[in-house]
Short mmCIF file of C-alpha atoms and ligand atoms in Angstrom, two decimals:
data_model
loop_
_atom_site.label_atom_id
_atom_site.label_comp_id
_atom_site.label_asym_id
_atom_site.label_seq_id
_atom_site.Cartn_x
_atom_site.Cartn_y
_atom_site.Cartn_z
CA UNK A 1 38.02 -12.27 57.29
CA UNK A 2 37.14 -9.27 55.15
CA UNK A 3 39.17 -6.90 58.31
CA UNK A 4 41.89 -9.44 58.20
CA UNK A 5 42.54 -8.94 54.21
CA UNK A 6 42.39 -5.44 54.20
CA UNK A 7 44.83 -5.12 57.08
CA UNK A 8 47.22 -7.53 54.54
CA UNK A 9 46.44 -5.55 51.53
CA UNK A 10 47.07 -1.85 53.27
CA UNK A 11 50.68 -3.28 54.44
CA UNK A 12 50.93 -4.82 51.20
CA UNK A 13 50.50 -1.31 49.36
CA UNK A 14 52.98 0.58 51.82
CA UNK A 15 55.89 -0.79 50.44
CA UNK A 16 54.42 -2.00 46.77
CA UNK A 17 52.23 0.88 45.94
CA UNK A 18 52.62 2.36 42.33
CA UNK A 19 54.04 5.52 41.84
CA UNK A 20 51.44 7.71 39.44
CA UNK A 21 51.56 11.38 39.06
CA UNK A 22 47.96 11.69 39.99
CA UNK A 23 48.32 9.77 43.24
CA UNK A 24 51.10 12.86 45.16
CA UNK A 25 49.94 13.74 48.46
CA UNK A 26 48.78 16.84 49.39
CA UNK A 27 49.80 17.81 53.04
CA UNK A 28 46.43 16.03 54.36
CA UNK A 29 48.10 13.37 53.44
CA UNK A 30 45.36 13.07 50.43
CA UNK A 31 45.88 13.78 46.92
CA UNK A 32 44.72 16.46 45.25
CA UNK A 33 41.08 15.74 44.30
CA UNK A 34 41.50 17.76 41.03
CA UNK A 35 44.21 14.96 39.99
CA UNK A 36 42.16 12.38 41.15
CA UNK A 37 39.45 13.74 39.26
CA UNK A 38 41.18 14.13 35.68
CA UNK A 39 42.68 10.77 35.67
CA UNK A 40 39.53 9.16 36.75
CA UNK A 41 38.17 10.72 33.07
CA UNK A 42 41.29 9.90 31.43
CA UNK A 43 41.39 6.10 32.90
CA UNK A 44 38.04 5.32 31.40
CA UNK A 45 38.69 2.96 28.73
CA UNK A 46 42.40 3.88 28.53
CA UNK A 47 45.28 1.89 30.17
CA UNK A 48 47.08 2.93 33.43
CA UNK A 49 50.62 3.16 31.08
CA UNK A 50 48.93 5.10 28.46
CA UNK A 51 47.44 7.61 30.88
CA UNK A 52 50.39 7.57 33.09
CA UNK A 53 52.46 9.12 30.04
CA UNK A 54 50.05 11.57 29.69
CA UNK A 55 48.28 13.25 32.63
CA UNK A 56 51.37 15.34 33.66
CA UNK A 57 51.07 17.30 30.01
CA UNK A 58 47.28 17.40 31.13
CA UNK A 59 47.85 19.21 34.22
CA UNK A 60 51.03 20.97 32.47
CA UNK A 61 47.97 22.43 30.36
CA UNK A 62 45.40 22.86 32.57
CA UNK A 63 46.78 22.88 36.35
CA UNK A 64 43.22 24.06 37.86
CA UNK A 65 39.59 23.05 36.89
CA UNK A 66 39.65 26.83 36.70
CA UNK A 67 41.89 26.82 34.05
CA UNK A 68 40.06 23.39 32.79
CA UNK A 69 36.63 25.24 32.20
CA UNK A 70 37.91 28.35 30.50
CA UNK A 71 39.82 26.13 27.19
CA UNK A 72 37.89 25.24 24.44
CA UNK A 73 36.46 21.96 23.14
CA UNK A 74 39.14 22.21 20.44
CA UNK A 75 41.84 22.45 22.75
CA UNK A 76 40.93 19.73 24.86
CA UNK A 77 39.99 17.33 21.73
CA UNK A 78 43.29 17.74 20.15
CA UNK A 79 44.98 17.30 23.33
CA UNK A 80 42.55 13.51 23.56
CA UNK A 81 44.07 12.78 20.41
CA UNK A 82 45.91 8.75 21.01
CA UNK A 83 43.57 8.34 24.26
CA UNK A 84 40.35 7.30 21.89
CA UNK A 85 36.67 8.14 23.23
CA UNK A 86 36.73 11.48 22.84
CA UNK A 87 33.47 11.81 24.19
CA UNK A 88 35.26 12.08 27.39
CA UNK A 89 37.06 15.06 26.50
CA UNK A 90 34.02 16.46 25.97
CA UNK A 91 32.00 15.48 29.08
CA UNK A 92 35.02 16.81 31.18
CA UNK A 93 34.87 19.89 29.83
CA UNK A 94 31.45 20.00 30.23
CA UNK A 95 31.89 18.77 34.09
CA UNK A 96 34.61 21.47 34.54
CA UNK A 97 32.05 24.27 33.84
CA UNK A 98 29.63 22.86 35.78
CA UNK A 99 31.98 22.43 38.54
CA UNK A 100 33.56 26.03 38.53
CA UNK A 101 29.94 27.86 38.12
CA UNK A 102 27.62 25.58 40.97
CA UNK A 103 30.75 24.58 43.02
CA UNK A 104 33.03 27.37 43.02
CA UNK A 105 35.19 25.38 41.55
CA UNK A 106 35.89 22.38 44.07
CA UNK A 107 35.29 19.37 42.73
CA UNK A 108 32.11 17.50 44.85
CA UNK A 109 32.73 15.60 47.77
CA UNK A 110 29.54 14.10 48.10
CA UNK A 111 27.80 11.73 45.82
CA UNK A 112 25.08 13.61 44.74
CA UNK A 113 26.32 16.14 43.65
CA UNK A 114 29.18 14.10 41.49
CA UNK A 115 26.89 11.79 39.90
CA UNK A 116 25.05 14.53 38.19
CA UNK A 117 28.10 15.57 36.23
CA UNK A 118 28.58 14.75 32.82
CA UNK A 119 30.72 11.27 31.71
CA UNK A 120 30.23 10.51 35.50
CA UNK A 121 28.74 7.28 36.81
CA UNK A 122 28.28 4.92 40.12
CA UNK A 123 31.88 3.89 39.79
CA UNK A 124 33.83 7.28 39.37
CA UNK A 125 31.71 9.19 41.83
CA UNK A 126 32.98 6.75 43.86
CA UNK A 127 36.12 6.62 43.13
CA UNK A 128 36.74 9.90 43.67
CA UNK A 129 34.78 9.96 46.81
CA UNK A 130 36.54 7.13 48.23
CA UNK A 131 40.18 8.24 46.64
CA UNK A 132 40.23 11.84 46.56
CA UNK A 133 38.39 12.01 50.22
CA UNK A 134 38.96 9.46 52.07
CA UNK A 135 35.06 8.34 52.12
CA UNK A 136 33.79 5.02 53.43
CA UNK A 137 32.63 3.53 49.54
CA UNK A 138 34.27 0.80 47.35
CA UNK A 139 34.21 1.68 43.29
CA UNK A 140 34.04 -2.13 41.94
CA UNK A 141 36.34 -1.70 38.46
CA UNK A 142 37.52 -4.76 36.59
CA UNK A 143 40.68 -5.36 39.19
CA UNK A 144 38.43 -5.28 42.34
CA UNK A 145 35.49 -7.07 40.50
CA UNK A 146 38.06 -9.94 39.90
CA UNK A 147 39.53 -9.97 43.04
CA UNK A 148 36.06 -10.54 45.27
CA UNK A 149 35.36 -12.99 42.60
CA UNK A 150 38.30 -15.22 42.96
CA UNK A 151 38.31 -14.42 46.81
CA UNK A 152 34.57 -15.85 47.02
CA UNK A 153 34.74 -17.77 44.04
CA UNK A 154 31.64 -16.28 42.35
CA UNK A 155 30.70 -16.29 39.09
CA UNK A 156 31.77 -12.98 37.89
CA UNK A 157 29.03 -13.06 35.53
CA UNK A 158 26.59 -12.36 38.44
CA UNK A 159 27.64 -8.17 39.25
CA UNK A 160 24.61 -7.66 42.13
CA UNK A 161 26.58 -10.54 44.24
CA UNK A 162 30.25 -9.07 43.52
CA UNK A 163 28.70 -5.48 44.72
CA UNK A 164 27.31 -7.02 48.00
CA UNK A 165 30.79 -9.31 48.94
CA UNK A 166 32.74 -5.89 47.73
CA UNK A 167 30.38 -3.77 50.04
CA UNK A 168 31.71 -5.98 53.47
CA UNK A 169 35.22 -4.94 52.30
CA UNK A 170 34.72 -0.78 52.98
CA UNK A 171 37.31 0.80 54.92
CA UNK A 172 35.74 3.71 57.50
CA UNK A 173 39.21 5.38 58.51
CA UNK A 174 41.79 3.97 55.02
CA UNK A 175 39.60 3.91 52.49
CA UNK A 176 42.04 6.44 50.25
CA UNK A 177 44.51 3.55 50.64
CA UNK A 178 42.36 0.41 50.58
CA UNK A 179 40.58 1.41 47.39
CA UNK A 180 44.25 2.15 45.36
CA UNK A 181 45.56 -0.87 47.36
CA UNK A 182 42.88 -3.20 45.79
CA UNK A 183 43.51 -1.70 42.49
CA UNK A 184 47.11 -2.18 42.51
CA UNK A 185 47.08 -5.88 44.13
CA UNK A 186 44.75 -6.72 41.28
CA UNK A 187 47.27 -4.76 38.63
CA UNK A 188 50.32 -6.70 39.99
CA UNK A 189 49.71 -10.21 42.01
CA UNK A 190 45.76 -11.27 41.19
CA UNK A 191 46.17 -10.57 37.53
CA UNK A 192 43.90 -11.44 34.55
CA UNK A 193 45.96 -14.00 33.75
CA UNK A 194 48.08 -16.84 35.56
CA UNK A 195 47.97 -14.46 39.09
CA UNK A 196 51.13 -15.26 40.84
CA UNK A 197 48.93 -17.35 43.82
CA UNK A 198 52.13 -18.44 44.90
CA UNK A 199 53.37 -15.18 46.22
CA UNK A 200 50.04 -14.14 47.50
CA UNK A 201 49.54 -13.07 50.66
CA UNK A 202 45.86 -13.52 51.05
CA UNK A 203 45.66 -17.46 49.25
CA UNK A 204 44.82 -18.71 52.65
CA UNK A 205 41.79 -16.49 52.42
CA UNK A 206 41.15 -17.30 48.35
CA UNK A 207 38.34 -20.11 47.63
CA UNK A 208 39.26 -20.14 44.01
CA UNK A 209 42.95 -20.61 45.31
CA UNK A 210 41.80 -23.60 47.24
CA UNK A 211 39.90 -24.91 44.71
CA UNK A 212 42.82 -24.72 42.19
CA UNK A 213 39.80 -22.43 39.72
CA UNK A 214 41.46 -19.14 39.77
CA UNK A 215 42.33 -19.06 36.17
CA UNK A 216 38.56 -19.81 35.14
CA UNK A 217 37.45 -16.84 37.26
CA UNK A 218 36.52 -13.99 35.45
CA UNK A 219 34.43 -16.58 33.40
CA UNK A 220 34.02 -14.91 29.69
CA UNK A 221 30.83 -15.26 27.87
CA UNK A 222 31.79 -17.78 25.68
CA UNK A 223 29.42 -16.26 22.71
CA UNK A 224 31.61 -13.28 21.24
CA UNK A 225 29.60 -11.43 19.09
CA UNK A 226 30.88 -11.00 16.07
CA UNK A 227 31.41 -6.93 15.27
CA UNK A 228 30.01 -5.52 12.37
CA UNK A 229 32.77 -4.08 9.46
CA UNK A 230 32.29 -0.67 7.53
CA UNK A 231 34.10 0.24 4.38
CA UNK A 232 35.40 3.56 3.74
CA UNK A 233 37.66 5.26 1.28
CA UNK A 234 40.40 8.15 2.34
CA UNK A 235 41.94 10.72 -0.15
CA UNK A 236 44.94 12.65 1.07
CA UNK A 237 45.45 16.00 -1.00
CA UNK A 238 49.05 16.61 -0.29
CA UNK A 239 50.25 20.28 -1.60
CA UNK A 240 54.03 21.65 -2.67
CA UNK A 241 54.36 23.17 0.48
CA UNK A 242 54.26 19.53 1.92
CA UNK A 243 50.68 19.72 3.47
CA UNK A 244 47.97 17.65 3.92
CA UNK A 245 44.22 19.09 3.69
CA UNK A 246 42.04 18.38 6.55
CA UNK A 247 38.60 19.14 7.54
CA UNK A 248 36.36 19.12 10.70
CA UNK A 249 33.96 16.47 11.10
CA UNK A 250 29.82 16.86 11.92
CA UNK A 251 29.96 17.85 15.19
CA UNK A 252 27.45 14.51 16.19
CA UNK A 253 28.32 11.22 15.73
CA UNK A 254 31.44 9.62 15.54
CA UNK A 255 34.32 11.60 16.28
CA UNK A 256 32.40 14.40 16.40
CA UNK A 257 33.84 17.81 15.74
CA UNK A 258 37.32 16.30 15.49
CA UNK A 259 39.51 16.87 11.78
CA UNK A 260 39.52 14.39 9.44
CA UNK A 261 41.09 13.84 5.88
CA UNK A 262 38.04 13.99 3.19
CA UNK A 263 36.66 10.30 3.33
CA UNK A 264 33.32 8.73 2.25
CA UNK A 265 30.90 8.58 4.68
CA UNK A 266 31.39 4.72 6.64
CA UNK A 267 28.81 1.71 5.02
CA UNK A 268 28.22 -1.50 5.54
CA UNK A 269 28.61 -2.52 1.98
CA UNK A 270 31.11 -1.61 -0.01
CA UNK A 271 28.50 -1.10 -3.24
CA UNK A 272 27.07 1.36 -1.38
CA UNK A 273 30.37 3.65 -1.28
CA UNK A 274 29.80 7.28 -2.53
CA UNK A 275 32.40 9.23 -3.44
CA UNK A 276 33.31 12.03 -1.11
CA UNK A 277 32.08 15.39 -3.12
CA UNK A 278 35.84 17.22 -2.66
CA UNK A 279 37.57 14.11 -4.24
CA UNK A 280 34.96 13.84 -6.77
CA UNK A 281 35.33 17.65 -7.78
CA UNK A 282 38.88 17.07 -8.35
CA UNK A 283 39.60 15.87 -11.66
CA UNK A 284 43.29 14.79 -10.83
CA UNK A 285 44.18 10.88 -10.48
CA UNK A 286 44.25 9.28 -7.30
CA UNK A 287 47.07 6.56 -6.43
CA UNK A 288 45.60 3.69 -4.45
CA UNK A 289 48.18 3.36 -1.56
CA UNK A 290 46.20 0.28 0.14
CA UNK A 291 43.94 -0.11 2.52
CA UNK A 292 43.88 0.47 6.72
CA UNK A 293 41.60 -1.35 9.28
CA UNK A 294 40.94 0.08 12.28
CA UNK A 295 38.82 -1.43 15.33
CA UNK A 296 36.08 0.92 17.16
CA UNK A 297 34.04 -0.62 19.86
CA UNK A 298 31.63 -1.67 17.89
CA UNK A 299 32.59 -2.33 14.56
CA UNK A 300 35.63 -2.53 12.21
CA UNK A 301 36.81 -0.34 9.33
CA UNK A 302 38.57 -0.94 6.21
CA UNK A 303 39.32 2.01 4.39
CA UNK A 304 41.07 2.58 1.38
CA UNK A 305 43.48 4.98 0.94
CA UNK A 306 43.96 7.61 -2.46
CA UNK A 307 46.91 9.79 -2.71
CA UNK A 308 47.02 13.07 -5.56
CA UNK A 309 49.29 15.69 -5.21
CA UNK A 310 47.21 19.23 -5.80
CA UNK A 311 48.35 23.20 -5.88
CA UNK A 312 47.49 24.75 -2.60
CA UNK A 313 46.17 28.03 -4.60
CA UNK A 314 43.44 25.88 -5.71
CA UNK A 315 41.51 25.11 -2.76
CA UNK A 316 40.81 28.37 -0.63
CA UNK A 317 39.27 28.51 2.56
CA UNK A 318 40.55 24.79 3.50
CA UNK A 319 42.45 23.91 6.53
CA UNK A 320 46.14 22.29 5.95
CA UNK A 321 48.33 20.57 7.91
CA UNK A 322 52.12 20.16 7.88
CA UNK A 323 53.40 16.85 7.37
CA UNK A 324 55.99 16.42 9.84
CA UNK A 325 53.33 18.27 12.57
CA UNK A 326 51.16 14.98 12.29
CA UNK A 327 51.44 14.22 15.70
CA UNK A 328 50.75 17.86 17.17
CA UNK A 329 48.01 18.25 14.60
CA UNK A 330 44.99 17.17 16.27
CA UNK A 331 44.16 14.64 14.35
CA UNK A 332 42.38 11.19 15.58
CA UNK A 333 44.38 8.00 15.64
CA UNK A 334 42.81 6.55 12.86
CA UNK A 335 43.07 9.69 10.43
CA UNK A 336 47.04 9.59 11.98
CA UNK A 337 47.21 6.52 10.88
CA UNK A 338 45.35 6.95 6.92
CA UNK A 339 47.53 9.93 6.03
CA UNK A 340 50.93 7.30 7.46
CA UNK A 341 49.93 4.85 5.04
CA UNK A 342 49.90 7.07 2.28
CA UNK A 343 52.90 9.59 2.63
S1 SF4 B 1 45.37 -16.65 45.67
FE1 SF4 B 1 45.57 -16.14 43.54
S2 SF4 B 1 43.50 -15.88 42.82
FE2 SF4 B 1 43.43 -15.83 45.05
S3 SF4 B 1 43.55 -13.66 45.55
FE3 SF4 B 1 45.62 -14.47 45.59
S4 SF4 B 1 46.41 -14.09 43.53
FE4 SF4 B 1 44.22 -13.86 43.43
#
């Protein structure tokens, strides 16, 4: 059965495949495991359309892991900027290095040697393995895991069972194809939602099909835990020459290293809200311009946002942006989106 679907699915993904700039063939008739490699990073956490939009500005930057390991973590972090988990950015970088000084700069081929990189795990040495080279492996992300589940319907809740069933499916000769093939069935027919069973070519094969269950399948923990909030306030310090002042952040913790407008530090309480020390220097009147919230992973944050207009002569040594150069600037979404609010 397992031979049978992937036969289906590989025909399938001849004519249906999706066309992404990190998926051209090299004349091996692979892509290039560089590409492969970058968009594996970039992918974590961040959609296929968001990525899509920018990994050719990526490359445009950095067309060689060469090139990759010689920028700086500046570079690279204001480049992140709009992708979110910018610890990424960072472990790439790191990888990069790595990659150029133990592997004269080819990026692994064997698992060992991937899985020791930085921001690197089962599931993208794997993917690049099976991707990039053509090895025998199957990465299980959230499209294959929900594909085995419906096919067998498991609960998807149990992983160790979805790894063994996805294990049976490895291609030896297509896995380049198979893997991307999975990825795109479960991106286009056997979606999260209301897949289009109707239309698919593999319901004969599908348990939860049969059993008219595919829309319970991935099962959701039904207890959502409720995310923490953290209060914050924001002062923008906005200068004649139509400038905004930023500074860098620690560079541990969140956001680390990246700019920021002054802010007090995040709390759980707002009673517990100390005034940053370069707003409470300044003995000019803020303007409340409301408030932001902004989802991380694990918590929320509602910050408040001041507005005073100051003379650039007065503060020396401080780092300013241009207003309309927002986007270019560097800045994280969430600082992007405090200094909108209030100019
Ligand atoms: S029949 Fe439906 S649930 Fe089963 S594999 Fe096809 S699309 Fe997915």
């Amino acid at each position: 059965m397992e031979k049978t679907i992937n036969s289906k699915l590989l025909r399938w993904y001849k004519k249906n495949k999706r066309d992404l700039p990190w998926r051209k063939l090299k004349k091996n008739s692979l892509p290039n495991p560089y590409y492969v490699f970058i968009s594996e990073y970039m992918l974590q956490q961040t959609t296929v359309s968001t990525v899509n939009k920018r990994f050719e500005e990526f490359i445009n930057n950095w067309p060689t892991i060469n090139d990759l390991a010689k920028t700086s973590e500046e570079k690279i972090l204001i480049f992140w900027s709009g992708l979110g988990y910018y610890s990424r950015a960072r472990n790439l970088l790191k990888a990069a290095i790595i990659i150029q000084k133990n592997f004269k700069g080819i990026i692994p081929d064997h698992y060992d040697n991937l899985i020791i990189l930085p921001g690197i795990g089962d599931y993208t040495a794997k993917a690049i393995l099976g991707i990039a080279y053509n090895k025998p492996t199957m990465p299980v992300d959230a499209n294959i895991e929900r594909i085995i589940a419906r096919i067998f319907a498991l609960n998807s809740l149990i992983k160790k069972k979805i790894l063994d069933r996805s294990e049976k499916f490895i291609s030896k000769k297509s896995s380049t194809n198979l893997i991307q093939a999975f990825m795109d069935f479960g991106s286009i027919i056997c979606t999260p939602r209301n897949p289009n069973c109707t239309n698919c070519f593999i319901k004969d094969f599908c348990t939860s099909y049969k059993k008219n269950i595919q829309n319970d399948i991935p099962q959701k923990l039904k207890l959502k835990l409720k995310k923490k909030k953290r209060y914050s306030r924001a002062y923008i310090f906005f200068n004649e020459k139509n400038e905004i002042l930023v500074r860098k952040r620690h560079s541990v913790g969140m956001l680390a290293s990246m700019l920021e407008v002054p802010n007090d530090n995040w709390v759980l309480s707002k009673k517990n809200l100390v005034k940053d020390k370069l707003a409470h220097k300044l003995k000019n009147k803020f303007i409340s311009k409301g408030s932001i919230k902004y989802s991380f992973n694990h918590f929320d944050l509602e910050t408040e946002v001041f507005f005073t207009k100051v003379n650039k002569s007065l503060f020396t040594n401080h780092i300013w942006i241009k207003k309309n150069n927002l986007n270019k600037s560097g800045l994280p979404t969430i600082m992007k989106k405090i200094v909108k609010i209030a100019i």
